[in-house]
Amino acid sequence: MAASVLTAPMASIGVPREIKADEQRVALTPDATRELASQGLEIRIESGAGAGAGIGDDAFAAAGAQVVSREEAWAAHLVVKVKEPQPGEFGFLRDDMVLFTYLHLAAYPHVGEALLAAGTTGIAYETVQLESGSLPLLAPMSEIAGRLAAQVGAHLLERPHGGRGVLIGGCTGVRPARVVVLGAGTVGWNAARLAAAMDAEVMLLDRSPERLRSLEDARRGRLMSVVSSRGLLERLVPSADLLIGAVLTPGGRAPTLVDEAMVQQMKPGSVIVDVAIDQGGCVATSRETTHTDPTVTIDGVQHYAVGNMPGAVPFTSTEALVSVTLPYILGIAGRGLEEAVTERPELLSGLNTVQGAVCHPGVAKALDVPPRHPMACLR
């Protein structure tokens, strides 16, 4: 691989149209395009890339982008996407490009294998991590996915949609649905807050008392926070009308917290929304689904495990995503990767693959390969 892909500024940025099933988001907006073009960067947008998010080719062209073919978009020095490359895109991977997108390689090891075989430098939005431990490029999509989880779960509990026929907030004299949320991170907190706002009885579980304590002042309605344990899960899961899986291991596979025996004890017509499915899922019976065919019923329980939940609201999701990725895109393209990680050290944790090596310990463990230190990967 030419050293310039790591050290030199990148003259061109490519934005392909997403081809993952039901994925309508796009990696840039016209406003972001205008900002990048003002810095002298060449922006290549594949024709139709923004259509699902309500952004036409003419809007990108007016902002200074070139509207190009799929091949021309992928031929750029820096390729910016929303979702991991699909098998039909593996042929575009090269050793003289940087790919910046959600990768989730623990859940999609075949993508990791393709990146390694091509020698592509892959930077994953979801593993860019600040010193505080926060994940700035994952947070907005986690917020959206959490809110969607409560919204979708309430919908699926309705009888015409296969549920028990339970109104999530109940009514006068009738108890509301019990919602059990596993994980009090951004996804879990947003799911729990919205479910509580709909008057559900919500149990928010997390292994960290400190995290639960930090949320205490913001608790409202019938929302209870509880330190999680195996015994508690065995008691609570069977009582849930709606179970939301919201645990995260940055870069690695999500832990399986709910086994098949627990699912079998749930009430017929109850619902599981496994938001952790893009990291392998935290419920043993979960299998990834799509927006077109979002649920599968196993042991009498509806499972919703769509791997790109924010894709259901592509306008909102695109605006939210680009608002946080744009400064990083500017840094990588305008300064080169080595200088960009000096200015924004959190990008080092975003490095998943470089020159055929895996540079993130969580990803390396999931792929069962030896990791290299990110700085060693850049030299």
C-alpha positions as a printed Julia matrix, in Angstrom:
379×3 Matrix{Float64}:
   0.0     0.0     0.0
   1.32    3.44   -0.85
   2.35    5.34    2.28
   0.47    8.37    1.01
  -2.9     6.82    1.94
  -1.86    7.22    5.58
   0.27   10.34    5.46
  -0.95   12.64    2.7
  -4.19   14.63    2.47
  -6.84   12.93    0.37
  -8.01   14.86   -2.65
 -11.26   12.97   -3.23
 -14.14   11.75   -1.09
 -16.56    9.17   -2.45
 -20.09    8.49   -1.2
 -21.62    5.32   -2.7
 -25.32    4.58   -2.58
 -26.08    2.13    0.22
 -27.12   -1.29   -1.02
 -27.79   -3.1     2.27
 -31.4    -4.27    2.42
 -33.78   -1.41    3.32
 -30.91    1.02    4.01
 -31.95    4.52    2.92
 -29.45    6.7     4.76
 -26.61    8.52    3.01
 -23.2     9.43    4.4
 -23.23   13.16    3.5
 -25.78   15.96    3.28
 -25.66   18.91    0.86
 -24.58   21.23    3.71
 -21.72   18.9     4.64
 -20.81   18.59    0.97
 -20.61   22.37    0.65
 -18.34   22.52    3.72
 -15.97   19.9     2.33
 -15.94   21.41   -1.15
 -15.04   24.8     0.34
 -11.83   23.18    1.59
 -10.84   22.28   -1.97
 -11.88   18.63   -1.7
 -13.43   16.74   -4.61
 -16.75   15.19   -3.56
 -18.11   12.29   -5.62
 -21.7    11.27   -4.86
 -23.11    8.2    -6.57
 -26.28    9.08   -8.44
 -29.32    8.29   -6.31
 -27.33    7.99   -3.07
 -29.54   10.44   -1.21
 -32.91    9.52   -2.68
 -34.05    7.46    0.29
 -33.34   10.34    2.65
 -35.18   12.8     0.43
 -32.02   14.37   -1.05
 -31.84   14.58   -4.84
 -28.76   14.56   -7.05
 -29.4    18.2    -7.95
 -29.07   19.25   -4.3
 -25.65   17.6    -4.07
 -24.57   19.08   -7.39
 -25.63   22.57   -6.26
 -23.49   22.09   -3.14
 -20.4    21.4    -5.24
 -20.39   17.61   -5.62
 -19.83   15.59   -8.76
 -22.69   13.15   -9.32
 -20.97   10.01  -10.56
 -21.32    6.28  -11.16
 -20.93    3.66   -8.46
 -17.44    2.78   -9.73
 -16.29    6.43   -9.66
 -17.56    6.93   -6.12
 -15.67    3.87   -4.88
 -12.52    4.99   -6.72
 -12.04    7.97   -4.35
  -9.18    8.14   -1.85
 -11.58    8.34    1.14
 -14.86    6.44    0.86
 -17.51    7.45    3.37
 -20.53    5.19    3.94
 -23.22    4.4     6.46
 -23.16    0.59    6.61
 -20.53   -2.1     6.2
 -19.65   -3.12    2.63
 -21.9    -5.81    1.23
 -20.49   -8.81   -0.7
 -21.35   -7.09   -4.0
 -19.04   -4.22   -2.96
 -16.02   -6.28   -1.88
 -14.53   -5.95   -5.36
 -14.2    -2.18   -4.84
 -11.98   -2.54   -1.75
  -8.34   -1.51   -2.35
  -5.14   -1.04   -0.39
  -4.85    2.62   -1.42
  -8.15    3.78    0.07
  -9.55    4.62    3.51
 -13.07    3.41    4.29
 -14.97    5.33    7.0
 -18.3     3.78    8.02
 -20.08    1.56   10.54
 -18.32   -1.8    10.23
 -19.51   -4.01   13.15
 -16.91   -6.62   12.22
 -17.66   -8.81   15.24
 -21.13   -9.46   13.84
 -19.99   -9.56   10.2
 -16.63  -11.4    10.19
 -16.82  -11.96    6.42
 -16.53   -8.18    6.0
 -13.42   -8.18    8.18
 -11.94  -10.95    6.04
 -12.61   -8.93    2.88
 -11.0    -5.79    4.32
  -7.93   -7.76    5.41
  -7.6    -9.53    2.06
  -7.76   -6.19    0.2
  -5.42   -4.4     2.61
  -8.02   -1.67    3.08
  -7.74    0.83    5.91
 -11.1     0.54    7.66
 -12.16    3.07   10.3
 -15.34    2.12   12.16
 -17.65    4.83   13.43
 -18.78    2.59   16.28
 -15.33    2.14   17.85
 -14.18    5.78   17.82
 -13.99    6.31   21.58
 -13.18    9.38   23.67
 -11.12    9.2    26.88
 -14.37    9.43   28.84
 -15.41    6.12   27.27
 -18.17    7.72   25.19
 -18.67    6.78   21.55
 -19.37   10.07   19.73
 -20.11    8.6    16.29
 -22.35    5.84   17.63
 -24.31    8.0    20.08
 -26.81    9.64   17.69
 -27.74    6.34   16.04
 -27.99    4.69   19.47
 -30.34    7.45   20.6
 -32.54    6.91   17.55
 -32.43    3.11   17.83
 -33.41    3.27   21.5
 -36.41    5.46   20.82
 -37.42    3.27   17.88
 -37.15    0.17   20.07
 -39.86    1.4    22.43
 -41.99    2.67   19.54
 -41.68   -0.57   17.53
 -42.23   -2.71   20.64
 -45.44   -0.88   21.49
 -46.66   -1.42   17.93
 -45.83   -5.14   17.93
 -47.69   -5.71   21.2
 -50.92   -4.9    19.38
 -52.93   -7.98   18.45
 -53.19   -7.23   14.69
 -49.39   -7.23   14.59
 -48.99  -10.56   16.38
 -48.76   -9.3    19.94
 -50.61  -10.11   23.14
 -53.05   -7.27   22.58
 -51.51   -5.14   25.33
 -51.62   -1.33   25.26
 -48.16   -0.32   26.41
 -49.45    2.36   28.8
 -52.52    0.44   29.98
 -55.56    2.48   30.94
 -57.58    3.39   34.02
 -57.93    0.29   36.17
 -55.74   -1.89   33.9
 -52.02   -2.39   34.46
 -49.63   -1.19   31.74
 -47.17   -3.36   29.87
 -44.01   -4.37   31.68
 -40.94   -3.35   29.68
 -37.56   -4.8    30.66
 -34.55   -3.0    29.19
 -31.12   -4.67   29.31
 -28.37   -2.05   29.4
 -28.48    1.58   30.51
 -26.25    3.04   27.81
 -27.52    5.45   25.18
 -29.8     2.87   23.53
 -31.21    1.51   26.77
 -31.75    4.87   28.42
 -33.58    6.27   25.4
 -35.71    3.13   25.11
 -36.55    3.22   28.82
 -37.35    6.94   28.83
 -39.72    6.71   25.89
 -41.44    3.59   27.23
 -41.9     5.34   30.59
 -43.26    8.4    28.81
 -45.88    6.09   27.26
 -46.81    5.08   30.85
 -45.33    1.58   30.69
 -43.88   -0.07   33.78
 -40.17   -0.05   32.98
 -37.32   -2.0    34.56
 -33.92   -0.7    33.42
 -31.08   -3.13   34.16
 -27.36   -2.49   34.08
 -24.31   -4.02   35.76
 -22.94   -0.6    36.74
 -24.42    1.01   39.87
 -22.52    4.18   38.95
 -24.25    4.39   35.56
 -27.67    3.87   37.12
 -26.9     6.45   39.81
 -25.95    8.99   37.12
 -29.42    8.6    35.59
 -31.31    8.84   38.87
 -32.19   12.53   38.67
 -33.72   12.08   35.21
 -35.97    9.14   36.09
 -39.65    9.8    35.49
 -42.9     7.84   35.67
 -42.9     4.11   36.38
 -39.19    3.71   35.57
 -37.14    1.67   38.03
 -33.41    1.08   37.7
 -31.91   -2.16   39.02
 -28.38   -3.59   39.13
 -28.43   -6.61   36.85
 -27.6   -10.19   37.83
 -28.27  -13.64   36.42
 -30.89  -14.4    39.05
 -32.7   -11.12   38.42
 -32.79  -11.81   34.68
 -34.26  -15.25   35.29
 -37.07  -13.67   37.31
 -37.75  -10.59   35.19
 -37.49  -11.86   31.61
 -40.49  -14.23   31.88
 -42.6   -11.37   33.28
 -41.8    -8.96   30.42
 -44.38   -8.0    27.83
 -41.59   -6.22   25.94
 -37.9    -7.07   26.34
 -35.37   -4.65   24.81
 -31.75   -5.78   24.43
 -29.43   -2.79   24.52
 -26.01   -4.0    25.65
 -22.76   -3.07   23.92
 -19.14   -4.22   23.93
 -17.26   -1.69   21.75
 -15.75   -3.55   18.81
 -16.66   -6.97   20.18
 -19.64   -9.31   20.22
 -22.49   -8.47   22.55
 -22.76  -10.87   25.5
 -25.66  -13.33   25.38
 -27.67  -12.36   28.46
 -30.94  -14.12   27.68
 -30.81  -17.83   26.89
 -33.42  -19.92   25.1
 -34.85  -21.27   28.37
 -35.71  -17.72   29.48
 -37.38  -16.98   26.14
 -39.46  -20.15   26.43
 -40.82  -18.89   29.75
 -42.06  -15.61   28.27
 -45.78  -15.15   27.66
 -47.09  -16.03   24.18
 -47.4   -12.84   22.13
 -44.74  -10.97   24.09
 -42.04   -9.12   22.13
 -38.24   -9.0    22.04
 -36.47   -6.08   20.34
 -32.76   -6.95   20.17
 -31.01   -3.7    19.28
 -27.65   -5.4    19.92
 -28.11   -7.6    16.83
 -25.54   -5.59   14.84
 -23.0    -6.82   17.4
 -24.3   -10.38   17.32
 -27.33   -9.91   19.6
 -27.79  -10.35   23.35
 -30.69  -12.83   23.13
 -29.78  -16.41   22.2
 -32.78  -16.84   19.9
 -32.32  -13.58   17.94
 -31.62  -13.72   14.21
 -31.0   -10.61   12.12
 -34.07   -9.41   10.21
 -34.85   -6.55    7.81
 -37.29   -3.65    7.71
 -39.16   -5.45    4.93
 -39.54   -8.63    7.01
 -38.79   -7.41   10.54
 -40.06  -10.13   12.85
 -39.8   -13.84   13.4
 -41.78  -15.75   16.03
 -39.78  -18.24   18.11
 -41.27  -20.11   21.07
 -44.38  -17.94   20.74
 -42.39  -14.72   21.17
 -42.04  -12.11   18.42
 -38.38  -11.24   17.77
 -37.53   -7.93   16.09
 -33.81   -7.8    15.27
 -33.3    -5.39   12.39
 -29.6    -4.69   11.94
 -30.02   -1.11   10.77
 -32.93    0.22   12.84
 -32.17    3.93   12.24
 -32.56    3.24    8.52
 -36.32    3.35    9.12
 -36.08    7.12    9.61
 -33.39    8.02    7.05
 -33.98   11.77    7.01
 -33.54   12.14   10.76
 -30.75    9.56   10.9
 -28.74   11.08    8.05
 -28.84   14.56    9.55
 -27.87   13.22   12.99
 -25.04   11.04   11.68
 -23.43   13.64    9.44
 -23.53   16.24   12.23
 -21.0    14.15   14.18
 -18.95   12.55   11.38
 -18.23   15.74    9.4
 -15.38   17.05   11.62
 -13.64   13.67   11.36
 -14.11   13.5     7.59
 -12.61   16.99    7.29
  -9.66   15.95    9.44
  -8.92   12.69    7.64
  -9.31   14.06    4.11
  -7.75   17.45    4.72
  -4.71   16.39    6.76
  -4.11   12.71    6.12
  -4.72    9.92    8.59
  -1.48   10.18   10.6
  -1.99   13.89   11.29
  -5.74   13.41   11.89
  -5.14   10.89   14.7
  -2.66   13.28   16.3
  -5.29   16.01   16.33
  -8.12   13.65   17.32
  -6.56   10.71   19.22
  -9.94    8.99   19.54
  -9.61    8.08   15.86
  -6.96    5.53   16.86
  -9.64    3.4    18.51
 -11.63    3.68   15.29
  -8.9     1.95   13.3
 -10.1    -1.61   12.72
  -7.96   -2.74    9.79
  -4.79   -1.38    8.17
  -2.57   -3.13    5.6
  -3.99   -6.56    6.33
  -3.72   -6.2    10.13
  -6.42   -5.8    12.78
  -5.77   -2.79   14.98
  -8.6    -2.97   17.53
  -8.35   -5.52   20.38
 -12.1    -6.15   20.59
 -12.34   -6.76   16.86
  -9.24   -8.97   16.9
 -10.73  -11.1    19.66
 -14.01  -11.45   17.78
 -12.2   -12.4    14.56
  -9.74  -14.64   16.43
  -6.65  -12.94   14.99
  -3.69  -11.29   16.75
  -4.09   -7.51   17.14
  -1.51   -4.85   16.34
  -1.24   -1.58   18.2
  -2.97    1.17   16.17
   0.13    3.37   16.08
   2.18    0.42   14.82
  -0.39   -0.05   12.07
   0.17    3.52   10.89
   3.93    3.13   10.53
